[in-house]
Amino acid sequence: MRRSTGGWAAIVLLAFGCADSGGGGGPTVLPGQGGAPSDFDGGGVGPPGAGGGGGVIIPAMGGAPGAGGQPGAGGEPGAGGEPGGEPWCDPNGVERCNDDLDNNCDGLVDEGCTCTLPEKPCYSGDPATLLVPGAACREGVQACQLEFYGPCEGEVLPSPEVCDGIDNDCDGVVDQIPGCQNLPPRAICPPDQAGSPLANYDFQGGYEDPDGDPMARATWRILEQPAGSTSEPAPADGLQTRIFADLQGSYVLELEVEDTNGGIGRCTTRLETSSEDRLRIELVWNVNAVGDASDVDLHLKRAPNAQWFDDDEAGDDCFFANCAICDDSGDEPGCRAQIAAYNNDPNRSPPPQVQWSAPLDDDDPRLDLDDVEGNGPENINIRRPRDGTYRLGVHYWDDDEFGPSTVTVKVFCGGELARAFDPLVLQANGTFGNPQTEFWEVADIVWQGDTCQVRELGAPGCRAICTRAEAEAGGCPPGLERGRPCP
């Protein structure tokens, strides 16, 4: 299950509020200096806790064990998602946007609501059931599909109780059925980790069972990851796994173990990724879309009056033609292994890329991954930018018969999110970067000392969108969107 970072406790208390999170039009100012992430020591598993003999136990590899997955006792949930047991939905009511709940009892969440995020959490059941410790109920995720949110996928609603050590009906009581005597196993997670995005991280789990039952299964899944991330545990089965963390943000992994009598234990571990690059730009598109092979490209010019698509070795535009370290076409594992080797060791010299100021140094940009087969991400980084104004653009190179694409851009300055732009739809006007393909001039990024300003070009409802031919000739005409005057 994928979901955006968010906390349900606050959402439930504000179940009838509308927390819009769209970006405004003015500049965003953040300090450019970011703290360095903590070192990555690898994933070890601590010694199992005392008590309970038998079972399969993975030897300790150093470090304290993570929190176990045993369900808590928990109190009985109320009748609804608000204090006092008020119903969380009203069949005669209206849907409230961006509260992530089903307000009108139709089984849908935020239907008809304009996207402000590429994907977000959702839950169509009673939100009080999400607050029961250790219960099976979980939120799902819904992605932006051409300006509006799609279905809520991956949620777990209350279900009939079974003898597995899990509170399946989310009422605060575990295994309240006759004849249930099996004691569930305990999953052991490695300590939390931190490091750079676009790097590999290993996780070693463990298992123990108070009844001495052998382990029948171990499964890893990602409960939480940055919006638009395509990271997956590899392999998903077994006590040991690895993920390639493709975006900056928080990842929460869950290990679920099952014994031969059907008992289940769970635990979680967290990974925080933050770039050491002072300027980082991330692009994702068509989040969670199935069958998407479209190609959207990220561009960064060294100055607003420079020329787009200047692809010389010292060209003004950093994009796939002169700036990419590797691309995903046909050799994704090899490409990602190459960039992971660089990001796992920040002391390594920069790989070959465009040189804006010879010799190649930390003030030159790099495009880590040129994703040509749908969804992204793509990212452009500068380890230590020179003072100046950089212009950010997005080009819809080829729709590959997918149709319009929903794109989202984030700008990080000094390791902190400076600006997240609302999802925007680029039309499929052509293929292979021909003159009629669409180009979006997103923003100017002003870097001065340790200060970053992100100045949007255009405004919501009037973006600076034009054809490649117009962008290449001199930039998108001001005051126009797709050739039409803005209101």
Coordinates of N, CA and C in Angstrom, one line a residue, residues 18-227:
C18 N -11.9 21.4 6.3 CA -11.4 21.3 5.0 C -10.0 21.9 5.0
A19 N -9.0 21.0 4.9 CA -7.6 21.5 5.1 C -6.9 21.5 3.7
D20 N -7.3 22.5 2.9 CA -6.7 22.7 1.6 C -5.2 23.0 1.7
S21 N -4.4 22.4 0.8 CA -2.9 22.6 0.9 C -2.3 23.0 -0.4
G22 N -3.1 23.7 -1.2 CA -2.6 24.2 -2.5 C -1.6 25.3 -2.3
G23 N -0.7 25.4 -3.3 CA 0.4 26.5 -3.2 C -0.2 27.8 -3.6
G24 N 0.3 28.9 -3.0 CA -0.1 30.2 -3.3 C 0.8 30.8 -4.4
G25 N 0.6 32.1 -4.7 CA 1.3 32.6 -5.8 C 2.6 33.4 -5.5
G26 N 2.8 33.8 -4.3 CA 4.0 34.6 -4.0 C 5.3 33.8 -3.8
P27 N 6.4 34.4 -3.7 CA 7.7 33.7 -3.5 C 7.7 33.0 -2.2
T28 N 8.4 31.9 -2.2 CA 8.7 31.1 -1.0 C 10.1 31.3 -0.6
V29 N 10.4 31.7 0.7 CA 11.7 32.0 1.1 C 12.1 31.1 2.2
L30 N 13.2 30.4 2.0 CA 13.7 29.4 3.0 C 15.2 29.6 3.2
P31 N 15.7 29.3 4.4 CA 17.2 29.3 4.5 C 17.8 28.2 3.6
G32 N 18.8 28.5 2.9 CA 19.4 27.5 2.0 C 20.3 26.5 2.8
Q33 N 20.6 26.7 4.0 CA 21.5 25.8 4.7 C 20.7 24.7 5.3
G34 N 21.0 23.4 5.0 CA 20.3 22.3 5.5 C 21.2 21.4 6.3
G35 N 20.7 20.8 7.4 CA 21.5 19.9 8.2 C 21.8 18.6 7.4
A36 N 22.9 18.1 7.7 CA 23.3 16.8 7.0 C 22.5 15.7 7.7
P37 N 22.1 14.7 6.8 CA 21.4 13.5 7.4 C 22.4 12.7 8.2
S38 N 21.8 11.9 9.1 CA 22.7 11.0 9.9 C 23.2 9.9 9.1
D39 N 24.3 9.3 9.5 CA 25.0 8.3 8.7 C 24.2 7.0 8.7
F40 N 24.3 6.3 7.6 CA 23.6 5.0 7.5 C 24.5 3.9 7.9
D41 N 24.1 3.2 8.9 CA 24.9 2.1 9.4 C 24.5 0.7 8.9
G42 N 23.4 0.7 8.1 CA 22.9 -0.6 7.7 C 21.9 -1.1 8.7
G43 N 21.1 -2.1 8.3 CA 20.0 -2.6 9.1 C 20.3 -3.8 9.8
G44 N 20.5 -3.7 11.1 CA 20.7 -4.9 12.0 C 19.5 -5.2 12.8
V45 N 19.4 -6.4 13.3 CA 18.3 -6.7 14.2 C 18.8 -7.0 15.6
G46 N 18.2 -6.4 16.6 CA 18.7 -6.7 17.9 C 18.3 -8.0 18.5
P47 N 18.7 -8.4 19.6 CA 18.4 -9.7 20.2 C 16.9 -9.7 20.6
P48 N 16.3 -10.9 20.4 CA 14.9 -11.0 20.7 C 14.7 -10.8 22.2
G49 N 13.5 -10.3 22.6 CA 13.1 -10.0 24.0 C 13.0 -11.3 24.8
A50 N 13.0 -11.1 26.1 CA 13.0 -12.2 27.0 C 11.6 -12.9 27.0
G51 N 11.6 -14.2 27.3 CA 10.4 -14.9 27.5 C 10.0 -15.6 26.2
G52 N 9.4 -16.8 26.3 CA 8.9 -17.5 25.2 C 10.1 -18.3 24.6
G53 N 9.9 -19.6 24.6 CA 11.0 -20.4 24.0 C 10.6 -20.9 22.6
G54 N 11.5 -21.6 22.0 CA 11.2 -22.3 20.7 C 11.1 -21.3 19.6
G55 N 10.6 -21.8 18.5 CA 10.4 -20.9 17.3 C 11.8 -20.7 16.6
V56 N 11.7 -20.0 15.5 CA 12.9 -19.6 14.7 C 13.3 -18.3 15.1
I57 N 14.6 -18.1 15.5 CA 15.1 -16.8 15.9 C 16.3 -16.4 15.1
I58 N 16.3 -15.2 14.5 CA 17.4 -14.7 13.7 C 18.4 -14.2 14.7
P59 N 19.7 -14.6 14.5 CA 20.7 -14.1 15.4 C 20.8 -12.6 15.4
A60 N 21.2 -12.0 16.5 CA 21.3 -10.6 16.6 C 22.5 -10.1 15.7
M61 N 22.2 -8.9 15.1 CA 23.3 -8.2 14.3 C 23.7 -6.9 14.8
G62 N 23.3 -6.6 16.1 CA 23.7 -5.3 16.7 C 22.5 -4.4 16.7
G63 N 22.4 -3.6 17.8 CA 21.3 -2.6 17.8 C 20.1 -3.2 18.6
A64 N 19.3 -2.3 19.1 CA 18.1 -2.7 19.8 C 17.0 -3.1 18.9
P65 N 16.2 -4.0 19.3 CA 15.1 -4.4 18.4 C 14.1 -3.3 18.2
G66 N 13.4 -3.3 17.1 CA 12.4 -2.4 16.8 C 11.1 -2.7 17.6
A67 N 10.1 -1.9 17.6 CA 8.9 -2.1 18.3 C 8.2 -3.4 17.7
G68 N 7.7 -4.2 18.6 CA 7.0 -5.4 18.1 C 5.7 -5.1 17.5
G69 N 5.1 -6.1 16.9 CA 3.9 -5.9 16.2 C 2.7 -6.4 16.9
Q70 N 2.7 -6.7 18.2 CA 1.6 -7.2 18.9 C 0.5 -6.2 19.0
P71 N -0.7 -6.6 18.8 CA -1.8 -5.6 18.9 C -2.0 -5.2 20.4
G72 N -2.3 -3.9 20.6 CA -2.6 -3.4 21.9 C -4.0 -3.7 22.3
A73 N -4.2 -3.5 23.6 CA -5.6 -3.8 24.1 C -6.6 -2.8 23.5
G74 N -6.3 -1.5 23.7 CA -7.2 -0.5 23.1 C -8.6 -0.5 23.7
G75 N -9.2 0.7 23.7 CA -10.6 0.8 24.2 C -11.6 0.6 23.1
E76 N -12.8 0.5 23.4 CA -13.8 0.4 22.4 C -14.0 1.7 21.6
P77 N -14.0 1.6 20.3 CA -14.2 2.8 19.5 C -15.6 3.4 19.7
G78 N -15.7 4.7 19.5 CA -17.0 5.3 19.6 C -17.9 5.0 18.3
A79 N -19.1 5.5 18.3 CA -20.0 5.2 17.2 C -19.6 5.9 16.0
G80 N -18.8 7.0 16.1 CA -18.4 7.7 14.9 C -17.1 8.3 15.1
G81 N -16.7 9.2 14.1 CA -15.3 9.7 14.1 C -15.1 11.0 14.9
E82 N -16.1 11.5 15.6 CA -15.9 12.7 16.4 C -16.2 12.4 17.9
P83 N -15.7 13.2 18.8 CA -16.0 13.0 20.2 C -17.5 13.0 20.4
G84 N -18.0 12.1 21.3 CA -19.4 12.0 21.6 C -20.1 11.0 20.8
G85 N -19.4 10.3 19.9 CA -20.0 9.3 19.1 C -20.9 9.7 18.0
E86 N -20.6 11.0 17.5 CA -21.4 11.5 16.3 C -21.0 10.7 15.1
P87 N -22.0 10.4 14.2 CA -21.7 9.7 13.0 C -20.7 10.4 12.1
W88 N -19.9 9.7 11.5 CA -18.8 10.3 10.7 C -19.3 10.7 9.3
C89 N -20.5 10.2 8.9 CA -21.0 10.5 7.5 C -22.5 10.7 7.6
D90 N -23.0 11.4 6.6 CA -24.5 11.7 6.5 C -24.9 11.5 5.1
P91 N -25.9 10.5 4.9 CA -26.3 10.2 3.6 C -27.0 11.4 2.9
N92 N -27.4 12.3 3.6 CA -28.0 13.5 3.0 C -27.1 14.7 3.0
G93 N -25.8 14.5 3.4 CA -24.9 15.6 3.4 C -24.1 15.7 2.1
V94 N -23.1 16.5 2.1 CA -22.3 16.7 0.9 C -20.8 16.4 1.3
E95 N -20.1 16.0 0.2 CA -18.7 15.6 0.4 C -17.8 16.9 0.7
R96 N -17.0 16.8 1.7 CA -16.1 17.9 2.1 C -14.7 17.5 1.5
C97 N -14.2 18.5 0.8 CA -12.9 18.2 0.1 C -11.7 18.2 1.1
N98 N -10.8 17.3 0.8 CA -9.5 17.3 1.5 C -9.5 17.0 3.0
D99 N -10.6 16.3 3.4 CA -10.5 15.8 4.8 C -10.3 14.3 4.8
D100 N -10.1 13.7 3.6 CA -9.7 12.3 3.4 C -10.8 11.3 3.9
L101 N -12.0 11.7 4.1 CA -13.1 10.9 4.7 C -14.3 10.8 3.7
D102 N -15.2 9.8 3.9 CA -16.4 9.7 3.2 C -17.5 10.4 3.9
N103 N -17.8 11.7 3.6 CA -18.7 12.5 4.4 C -20.2 12.1 4.1
N104 N -20.5 11.7 2.9 CA -21.9 11.4 2.5 C -22.3 10.0 2.4
C105 N -21.5 9.1 3.0 CA -21.8 7.7 3.1 C -22.0 6.9 1.8
D106 N -21.3 7.4 0.7 CA -21.5 6.7 -0.6 C -20.4 5.7 -0.9
G107 N -19.5 5.5 0.1 CA -18.3 4.6 -0.1 C -17.2 5.2 -0.9
L108 N -17.3 6.5 -1.2 CA -16.2 7.2 -1.9 C -15.6 8.3 -1.1
V109 N -14.4 8.7 -1.3 CA -13.7 9.7 -0.6 C -13.3 10.9 -1.5
D110 N -13.7 12.1 -1.1 CA -13.3 13.3 -1.8 C -13.6 13.2 -3.3
E111 N -14.7 12.6 -3.7 CA -15.1 12.5 -5.1 C -15.4 13.9 -5.6
G112 N -15.0 14.2 -6.8 CA -15.2 15.5 -7.4 C -14.4 16.6 -6.9
C113 N -13.4 16.3 -6.0 CA -12.5 17.3 -5.5 C -11.3 17.5 -6.3
T114 N -11.0 18.8 -6.6 CA -9.8 19.1 -7.4 C -8.5 18.8 -6.6
C115 N -7.6 18.2 -7.3 CA -6.3 17.7 -6.6 C -5.5 18.9 -6.1
T116 N -5.0 18.7 -4.9 CA -3.9 19.6 -4.4 C -2.6 18.9 -4.1
L117 N -2.7 17.5 -4.2 CA -1.5 16.7 -4.0 C -1.5 15.6 -5.1
P118 N -0.4 15.0 -5.4 CA -0.3 13.9 -6.4 C -1.0 12.7 -5.8
E119 N -0.9 12.4 -4.6 CA -1.7 11.4 -3.9 C -1.8 11.7 -2.4
K120 N -2.8 11.1 -1.8 CA -3.1 11.4 -0.4 C -3.8 10.3 0.3
P121 N -3.7 10.2 1.7 CA -4.4 9.2 2.4 C -5.9 9.3 2.2
C122 N -6.7 8.2 2.5 CA -8.1 8.2 2.4 C -8.6 7.0 3.2
Y123 N -9.9 7.1 3.7 CA -10.5 6.1 4.4 C -12.0 6.2 4.3
S124 N -12.7 5.2 3.9 CA -14.2 5.3 3.7 C -15.0 4.8 4.9
G125 N -14.3 4.3 5.9 CA -15.0 3.7 7.1 C -15.0 4.7 8.2
D126 N -15.5 4.3 9.4 CA -15.5 5.1 10.6 C -14.1 5.4 11.0
P127 N -13.7 6.7 11.0 CA -12.3 7.0 11.3 C -11.9 6.6 12.7
A128 N -12.8 6.4 13.6 CA -12.5 6.0 15.0 C -11.8 4.6 15.0
T129 N -12.1 3.8 14.0 CA -11.5 2.4 13.9 C -10.1 2.5 13.6
L130 N -9.6 3.6 13.0 CA -8.2 3.7 12.8 C -7.4 4.0 14.0
L131 N -8.0 4.4 15.1 CA -7.3 4.8 16.3 C -7.2 3.7 17.3
V132 N -7.7 2.5 17.0 CA -7.6 1.4 17.9 C -6.2 0.8 17.8
P133 N -5.4 0.8 18.8 CA -4.0 0.3 18.7 C -3.9 -1.2 18.3
G134 N -3.0 -1.4 17.3 CA -2.8 -2.8 16.8 C -3.9 -3.4 16.0
A135 N -4.9 -2.6 15.6 CA -6.0 -3.2 14.9 C -5.6 -3.3 13.4
A136 N -6.4 -4.1 12.7 CA -6.1 -4.3 11.3 C -6.5 -3.2 10.4
C137 N -7.4 -2.3 10.8 CA -7.9 -1.2 9.9 C -6.8 -0.3 9.5
R138 N -6.8 0.1 8.2 CA -5.8 1.0 7.7 C -6.4 1.9 6.7
E139 N -5.8 3.1 6.6 CA -6.2 4.0 5.5 C -5.6 3.5 4.2
G140 N -6.2 3.9 3.1 CA -5.7 3.7 1.7 C -5.1 4.9 1.1
V141 N -4.9 4.9 -0.2 CA -4.3 6.1 -0.9 C -5.1 6.3 -2.1
Q142 N -5.3 7.6 -2.5 CA -5.9 7.9 -3.7 C -5.1 8.9 -4.5
A143 N -4.9 8.7 -5.8 CA -4.0 9.4 -6.6 C -4.8 10.4 -7.4
C144 N -4.1 11.5 -7.8 CA -4.7 12.5 -8.7 C -4.8 12.0 -10.1
Q145 N -6.0 12.0 -10.7 CA -6.2 11.6 -12.1 C -6.8 12.7 -12.9
L146 N -6.0 13.4 -13.7 CA -6.5 14.5 -14.5 C -7.3 15.5 -13.7
E147 N -6.7 16.0 -12.7 CA -7.2 17.1 -11.9 C -8.1 16.7 -10.7
F148 N -8.6 15.4 -10.7 CA -9.5 15.0 -9.7 C -9.0 13.7 -9.0
Y149 N -9.4 13.5 -7.8 CA -8.9 12.3 -7.1 C -9.6 11.0 -7.5
G150 N -8.9 10.0 -7.7 CA -9.4 8.7 -8.1 C -9.9 7.9 -6.9
P151 N -10.1 6.6 -7.1 CA -10.7 5.7 -6.0 C -9.7 5.6 -4.9
C152 N -10.2 5.2 -3.7 CA -9.4 5.0 -2.5 C -9.0 3.5 -2.6
E153 N -7.7 3.3 -2.8 CA -7.1 1.9 -3.0 C -6.3 1.5 -1.8
G154 N -6.4 0.2 -1.4 CA -5.6 -0.4 -0.4 C -6.1 -0.2 1.0
E155 N -7.2 0.4 1.3 CA -7.7 0.6 2.6 C -8.1 -0.8 3.2
V156 N -8.1 -0.9 4.5 CA -8.5 -2.1 5.2 C -9.6 -1.7 6.2
L157 N -10.8 -2.1 5.9 CA -12.0 -1.8 6.7 C -12.2 -3.0 7.7
P158 N -13.0 -2.8 8.8 CA -13.3 -3.9 9.7 C -13.8 -5.1 9.0
S159 N -13.4 -6.3 9.5 CA -13.8 -7.5 9.0 C -14.1 -8.5 10.1
P160 N -14.8 -9.6 9.9 CA -15.1 -10.6 10.9 C -13.8 -11.1 11.6
E161 N -13.9 -11.3 12.9 CA -12.7 -11.7 13.7 C -12.3 -13.1 13.3
V162 N -11.0 -13.4 13.2 CA -10.4 -14.7 13.0 C -9.3 -14.9 14.1
C163 N -8.9 -16.1 14.3 CA -7.9 -16.4 15.3 C -6.5 -16.3 14.7
D164 N -6.0 -15.0 14.7 CA -4.7 -14.8 14.1 C -3.8 -13.8 14.9
G165 N -4.3 -13.4 16.1 CA -3.6 -12.4 16.9 C -3.8 -11.0 16.4
I166 N -4.7 -10.7 15.5 CA -5.0 -9.4 15.0 C -6.4 -9.0 15.4
D167 N -6.7 -7.7 15.7 CA -8.0 -7.2 15.9 C -8.6 -6.9 14.6
N168 N -9.2 -7.9 14.0 CA -9.7 -7.8 12.6 C -10.9 -6.8 12.5
D169 N -11.8 -6.8 13.5 CA -13.0 -6.0 13.4 C -12.8 -4.6 14.1
C170 N -11.5 -4.4 14.5 CA -11.1 -3.1 15.0 C -12.0 -2.5 16.1
D171 N -12.4 -3.4 17.0 CA -13.2 -3.0 18.2 C -12.4 -2.9 19.5
G172 N -11.1 -3.1 19.4 CA -10.3 -3.0 20.6 C -10.0 -4.4 21.3
V173 N -10.6 -5.5 20.8 CA -10.5 -6.8 21.4 C -9.9 -7.7 20.4
V174 N -8.9 -8.5 20.8 CA -8.2 -9.4 19.9 C -8.8 -10.9 20.0
D175 N -9.1 -11.5 18.9 CA -9.4 -12.9 18.9 C -10.6 -13.3 19.8
Q176 N -11.6 -12.5 19.9 CA -12.7 -12.8 20.8 C -13.7 -13.8 20.1
I177 N -13.1 -15.0 19.8 CA -13.9 -16.1 19.2 C -13.6 -17.4 20.0
P178 N -14.5 -18.3 20.2 CA -14.3 -19.5 21.0 C -13.2 -20.4 20.4
G179 N -12.4 -21.0 21.3 CA -11.4 -21.9 20.9 C -10.1 -21.3 20.4
C180 N -9.9 -20.0 20.5 CA -8.7 -19.4 20.0 C -7.7 -19.4 21.1
Q181 N -6.7 -20.3 21.0 CA -5.7 -20.5 22.0 C -4.3 -20.2 21.5
N182 N -4.1 -20.1 20.2 CA -2.7 -19.9 19.7 C -2.2 -18.5 20.1
L183 N -1.0 -18.5 20.5 CA -0.3 -17.2 20.8 C 0.4 -16.8 19.6
P184 N 0.2 -15.6 19.1 CA 0.8 -15.1 17.9 C 2.3 -14.9 18.0
P185 N 3.0 -15.0 16.9 CA 4.5 -14.7 16.9 C 4.8 -13.3 17.1
R186 N 6.1 -13.0 17.3 CA 6.6 -11.6 17.4 C 7.5 -11.3 16.2
A187 N 7.2 -10.3 15.5 CA 8.1 -9.8 14.4 C 9.1 -8.8 15.0
I188 N 10.3 -8.9 14.6 CA 11.4 -8.0 15.1 C 11.9 -7.2 14.0
C189 N 11.8 -5.9 14.1 CA 12.3 -5.0 13.0 C 13.6 -4.4 13.4
P190 N 14.4 -4.0 12.4 CA 15.6 -3.3 12.6 C 15.4 -1.9 13.0
P191 N 16.4 -1.2 13.6 CA 16.3 0.2 14.0 C 16.0 1.1 12.8
D192 N 15.5 2.3 13.1 CA 15.2 3.3 12.1 C 16.5 3.7 11.4
Q193 N 16.4 4.2 10.2 CA 17.6 4.6 9.4 C 17.4 6.0 8.8
A194 N 18.4 6.6 8.3 CA 18.4 7.9 7.7 C 19.5 7.9 6.7
G195 N 19.3 8.7 5.6 CA 20.4 8.9 4.6 C 19.8 9.6 3.4
S196 N 20.5 9.6 2.3 CA 20.2 10.3 1.1 C 19.2 9.6 0.2
P197 N 18.3 10.3 -0.5 CA 17.5 9.7 -1.5 C 18.3 9.1 -2.6
L198 N 17.6 8.3 -3.5 CA 18.3 7.7 -4.6 C 19.4 6.8 -4.1
A199 N 19.2 6.0 -3.1 CA 20.2 5.1 -2.6 C 19.5 3.9 -2.1
N200 N 20.3 2.8 -1.9 CA 19.7 1.5 -1.5 C 19.8 1.4 0.0
Y201 N 18.8 0.8 0.6 CA 18.8 0.6 2.1 C 18.3 -0.9 2.4
D202 N 19.1 -1.6 3.3 CA 18.8 -2.9 3.6 C 18.1 -3.0 5.0
F203 N 17.2 -4.0 5.1 CA 16.4 -4.2 6.3 C 16.5 -5.7 6.6
Q204 N 16.9 -6.0 7.8 CA 17.0 -7.4 8.3 C 16.0 -7.6 9.5
G205 N 15.0 -8.4 9.3 CA 14.0 -8.7 10.3 C 14.3 -9.9 11.1
G206 N 13.5 -10.2 12.1 CA 13.6 -11.4 12.9 C 12.2 -11.9 13.3
Y207 N 12.2 -13.2 13.9 CA 11.0 -13.8 14.2 C 11.2 -14.6 15.5
E208 N 10.2 -14.6 16.4 CA 10.2 -15.5 17.5 C 8.7 -15.8 17.9
D209 N 8.5 -17.0 18.5 CA 7.1 -17.4 18.7 C 7.0 -18.0 20.1
P210 N 6.1 -17.5 21.0 CA 6.1 -18.0 22.4 C 5.6 -19.5 22.5
D211 N 4.9 -20.0 21.4 CA 4.4 -21.4 21.4 C 5.4 -22.3 20.8
G212 N 6.5 -21.7 20.3 CA 7.5 -22.6 19.6 C 7.1 -22.9 18.2
D213 N 6.0 -22.3 17.6 CA 5.6 -22.6 16.3 C 6.6 -22.1 15.2
P214 N 6.9 -22.9 14.2 CA 7.8 -22.5 13.2 C 7.1 -21.3 12.4
M215 N 8.0 -20.6 11.7 CA 7.5 -19.5 10.9 C 7.0 -20.1 9.5
A216 N 5.8 -19.6 9.1 CA 5.3 -20.1 7.8 C 5.5 -19.0 6.7
R217 N 5.6 -17.7 7.1 CA 5.7 -16.7 6.1 C 6.3 -15.4 6.8
A218 N 7.0 -14.6 6.0 CA 7.4 -13.3 6.4 C 7.3 -12.4 5.2
T219 N 6.6 -11.2 5.3 CA 6.3 -10.4 4.2 C 6.6 -8.9 4.6
W220 N 7.3 -8.2 3.7 CA 7.5 -6.8 3.9 C 6.6 -6.0 3.0
R221 N 6.1 -4.9 3.5 CA 5.3 -3.9 2.7 C 5.6 -2.5 3.1
I222 N 5.4 -1.6 2.2 CA 5.6 -0.1 2.6 C 4.3 0.5 3.0
L223 N 4.2 0.9 4.2 CA 2.9 1.6 4.6 C 2.9 3.0 4.3
E224 N 4.0 3.7 4.2 CA 4.1 5.1 4.0 C 5.3 5.4 3.2
Q225 N 5.1 6.3 2.2 CA 6.3 6.8 1.4 C 5.9 8.1 0.8
P226 N 6.9 8.9 0.3 CA 6.6 10.2 -0.3 C 5.6 10.0 -1.5
A227 N 4.8 11.0 -1.7 CA 3.8 11.0 -2.8 C 4.5 10.8 -4.1

